[in-house]
Structures are given as C-alpha cells and as structure tokens.
Amino acid sequence: MLKTILQMLLRRYAKKIIKKYKPDIIGITGSVGKTSSKEAITAVLGSKFNVRANKKNYNNEIGLPLTIIGVEKTPGKDVFGWFKVFLKAFALRCSRDVNYPDILILEMGTDKPGDIEYLLEIAPCKVGVLTFIGNAHIEFFKTIKKIAQEKRLIISQLKDDGFAVLNFDNELVMQNSKTNAETFTYGFKDGADFQATDVNIITDEKTNWPTGLNFKVLYNGNIVPVFLPGFIAEQFIPAALSALAVGHIFGINLVESAMALRNIKPLAGHMRLISGIKQTLLIDDTYNSSPDAVRSALNV
C-alpha cells in the first residue's frame, strides 16, 4: 500500500517537473546494453550540455522519477528521507532551478508487460534508443515476440520531430520498428548509418596485457578512429556507436564525440579488467546478466 502511494506521488511530481522544465529526453531500452549505452551517451552529450542520467540501474517506476527529481539514492525505508525527496520535488515545482538539466538520459527497464508504457507516460522521449532485443525476463513475457513488442514502444511513441536510434545488427530491433521519427542505425553490418570496422584490442608493449579497444567508425563518407581505454569487450562498441549517433543528433561532430568517449570507464561487473596477483589479469563480469550477455562474455 505504501509503495503504491509513493509510486503515485513520484509519478505525479515527475510529470509536472518535466512539463515545467521541458528537458530533451533520451530514453534507452533493450534486453542488454542499456547501461553501457547510457554511460556512453552521457559522456558524449555531457561534453557540451548540462545532462543528467540514472545512477546505477535506477530505471524503474521508482528510480526513473527519482532521477527526474534529482535524487541519486532511494531512501528505502527511511521516512525522513522520503520527506526530503518530496520537499525537493515541491521546490522544483514552486520555484525555478536555473541549473536543471537541458537533457535527461533515462535508461528504461522492464520486468513485466506495461513497464515501458508506464515510464514513457512519465517521460515522453525526443530520442528513443533501442539497443538489443533478446531473452531477458522471459519468465514474465513468455515469448520473445512479446518482449519485442514491449521494447519497441520506445520507438513507436516518438513524434514526427523525434529521433529513433536502432541497433542495425539485431533483427528483432529492426523488425516492425516503424516510426515517423527520423531514424539512425548503428552496428557492424554493412548498411548501418554508423558502422564500426577494423576492431582491434590494443596491448601494452611491456606486459602484453590488453589496454583498450580501437576501431573505426564510418558515417556518411567520413571515417573517424575511436579508442576506448580499459575496454576489451567488442560488445561495448554498439553502445559507443549509439552515443555517436545521439551526439550527431544534438550537433556534436564525430571527432568531438570520439574524444569524449575516451573518458568512459568500464562499470563494475561489466567486463572490467582487474589486475590480479602474480602477474594475472581478472575479467570482472559479475553483474546480473542474460543469456545473450553471457555468450558475448564467453566469446571475449
């Protein structure tokens, strides 16, 4: 009962704050790759704009409104903490915060049917990013077709002046992702608007340990090199490509976006390199995963 009341209040305040400040909203969803894309897009847009993104994986009916309000950590069972949250939300409504972000970068998760629709009703997107559709949360959706229908809502709700950013390599993303919004695609395959080629793992000359990923991105006849320090997993490259596409939408050129991507660090539990004892190297991929993510990790 208490959770339902909190949800209702958070939803109401978040919608009013969006209506008042009118930030551009970038919504990101998919079975895998949401957090990596969020981090990459935040790095690129943060180099030019005042932006805010979900902390950790605060991407549900509680975490997303908290991000809109500007609260980095849920109060949990702390009643006084929730009082401060709603006091801050009330202040945002009644006065104007001149430092409120120009752009909100919102990861949108889904555990069950209806979740994406609920989040989009709070925060309608100017840009919808669909990363990958696979077998995550299959126990609640029963079929991958129903998962795809849920994820594609982030594209179908876009207005004519919006933008869709789609993973060209994933057939389920490209199937039936119909929209009147302008569309940009990314991936490794020929035909993607932002295409990655010539992928290499760069190693240290002394230790021979990997130090990062290097690749080229092709867009509209231009070729730009990209280096991602600390990354070894090729599956992060689509996240970087999605950020280059979103940066382009907001007027940031490829060279500037590529430089901004150098500031990203691998997240804990997401194929992060850790120096071990006795000249060993550990790969930390302990984050809650899915079958597709596990396969990608094993390939690395």
Short mmCIF file of N, CA and C in Angstrom, two decimals, residues 4 7 35 40 54 62 79 81 86 111 121 125 166 170-171 237 256:
data_model
loop_
_atom_site.label_atom_id
_atom_site.label_comp_id
_atom_site.label_asym_id
_atom_site.label_seq_id
_atom_site.Cartn_x
_atom_site.Cartn_y
_atom_site.Cartn_z
N THR A 4 2.64 1.77 -3.27
CA THR A 4 1.71 2.27 -4.29
C THR A 4 1.52 3.77 -4.17
N GLN A 7 4.72 5.50 -5.32
CA GLN A 7 4.78 5.45 -6.78
C GLN A 7 3.90 6.52 -7.40
N THR A 35 22.69 0.04 -19.92
CA THR A 35 23.56 0.83 -19.03
C THR A 35 24.80 1.31 -19.77
N ALA A 40 27.79 5.83 -22.27
CA ALA A 40 28.44 6.39 -23.46
C ALA A 40 27.74 7.66 -23.92
N ASN A 54 20.31 8.36 -15.12
CA ASN A 54 20.05 7.49 -13.98
C ASN A 54 21.37 7.07 -13.35
N ILE A 62 10.25 3.60 -9.68
CA ILE A 62 10.76 4.39 -8.55
C ILE A 62 12.00 5.17 -8.97
N VAL A 79 11.69 7.17 6.36
CA VAL A 79 10.55 8.07 6.20
C VAL A 79 11.02 9.52 6.04
N GLY A 81 13.85 10.45 4.89
CA GLY A 81 14.47 10.55 3.57
C GLY A 81 13.45 10.80 2.48
N PHE A 86 10.30 14.53 -1.42
CA PHE A 86 9.12 15.25 -1.87
C PHE A 86 9.23 16.75 -1.60
N ASP A 111 10.44 -5.33 -16.39
CA ASP A 111 10.38 -6.68 -15.83
C ASP A 111 9.11 -7.41 -16.27
N GLU A 121 4.96 7.32 -20.22
CA GLU A 121 3.88 8.24 -19.87
C GLU A 121 4.41 9.33 -18.93
N CYS A 125 9.78 10.68 -24.85
CA CYS A 125 11.13 10.85 -25.37
C CYS A 125 11.19 11.69 -26.65
N LEU A 166 18.65 2.92 -33.66
CA LEU A 166 18.39 1.49 -33.66
C LEU A 166 19.64 0.67 -33.93
N ASN A 170 20.71 -6.23 -34.90
CA ASN A 170 19.74 -7.07 -34.20
C ASN A 170 18.43 -7.11 -34.99
N GLU A 171 18.09 -8.27 -35.55
CA GLU A 171 16.92 -8.38 -36.41
C GLU A 171 15.63 -8.00 -35.69
N ILE A 237 31.14 -1.85 -28.16
CA ILE A 237 31.22 -0.96 -29.32
C ILE A 237 29.85 -0.47 -29.78
N GLU A 256 34.72 15.13 -32.03
CA GLU A 256 34.49 15.55 -30.64
C GLU A 256 33.85 14.43 -29.83
#
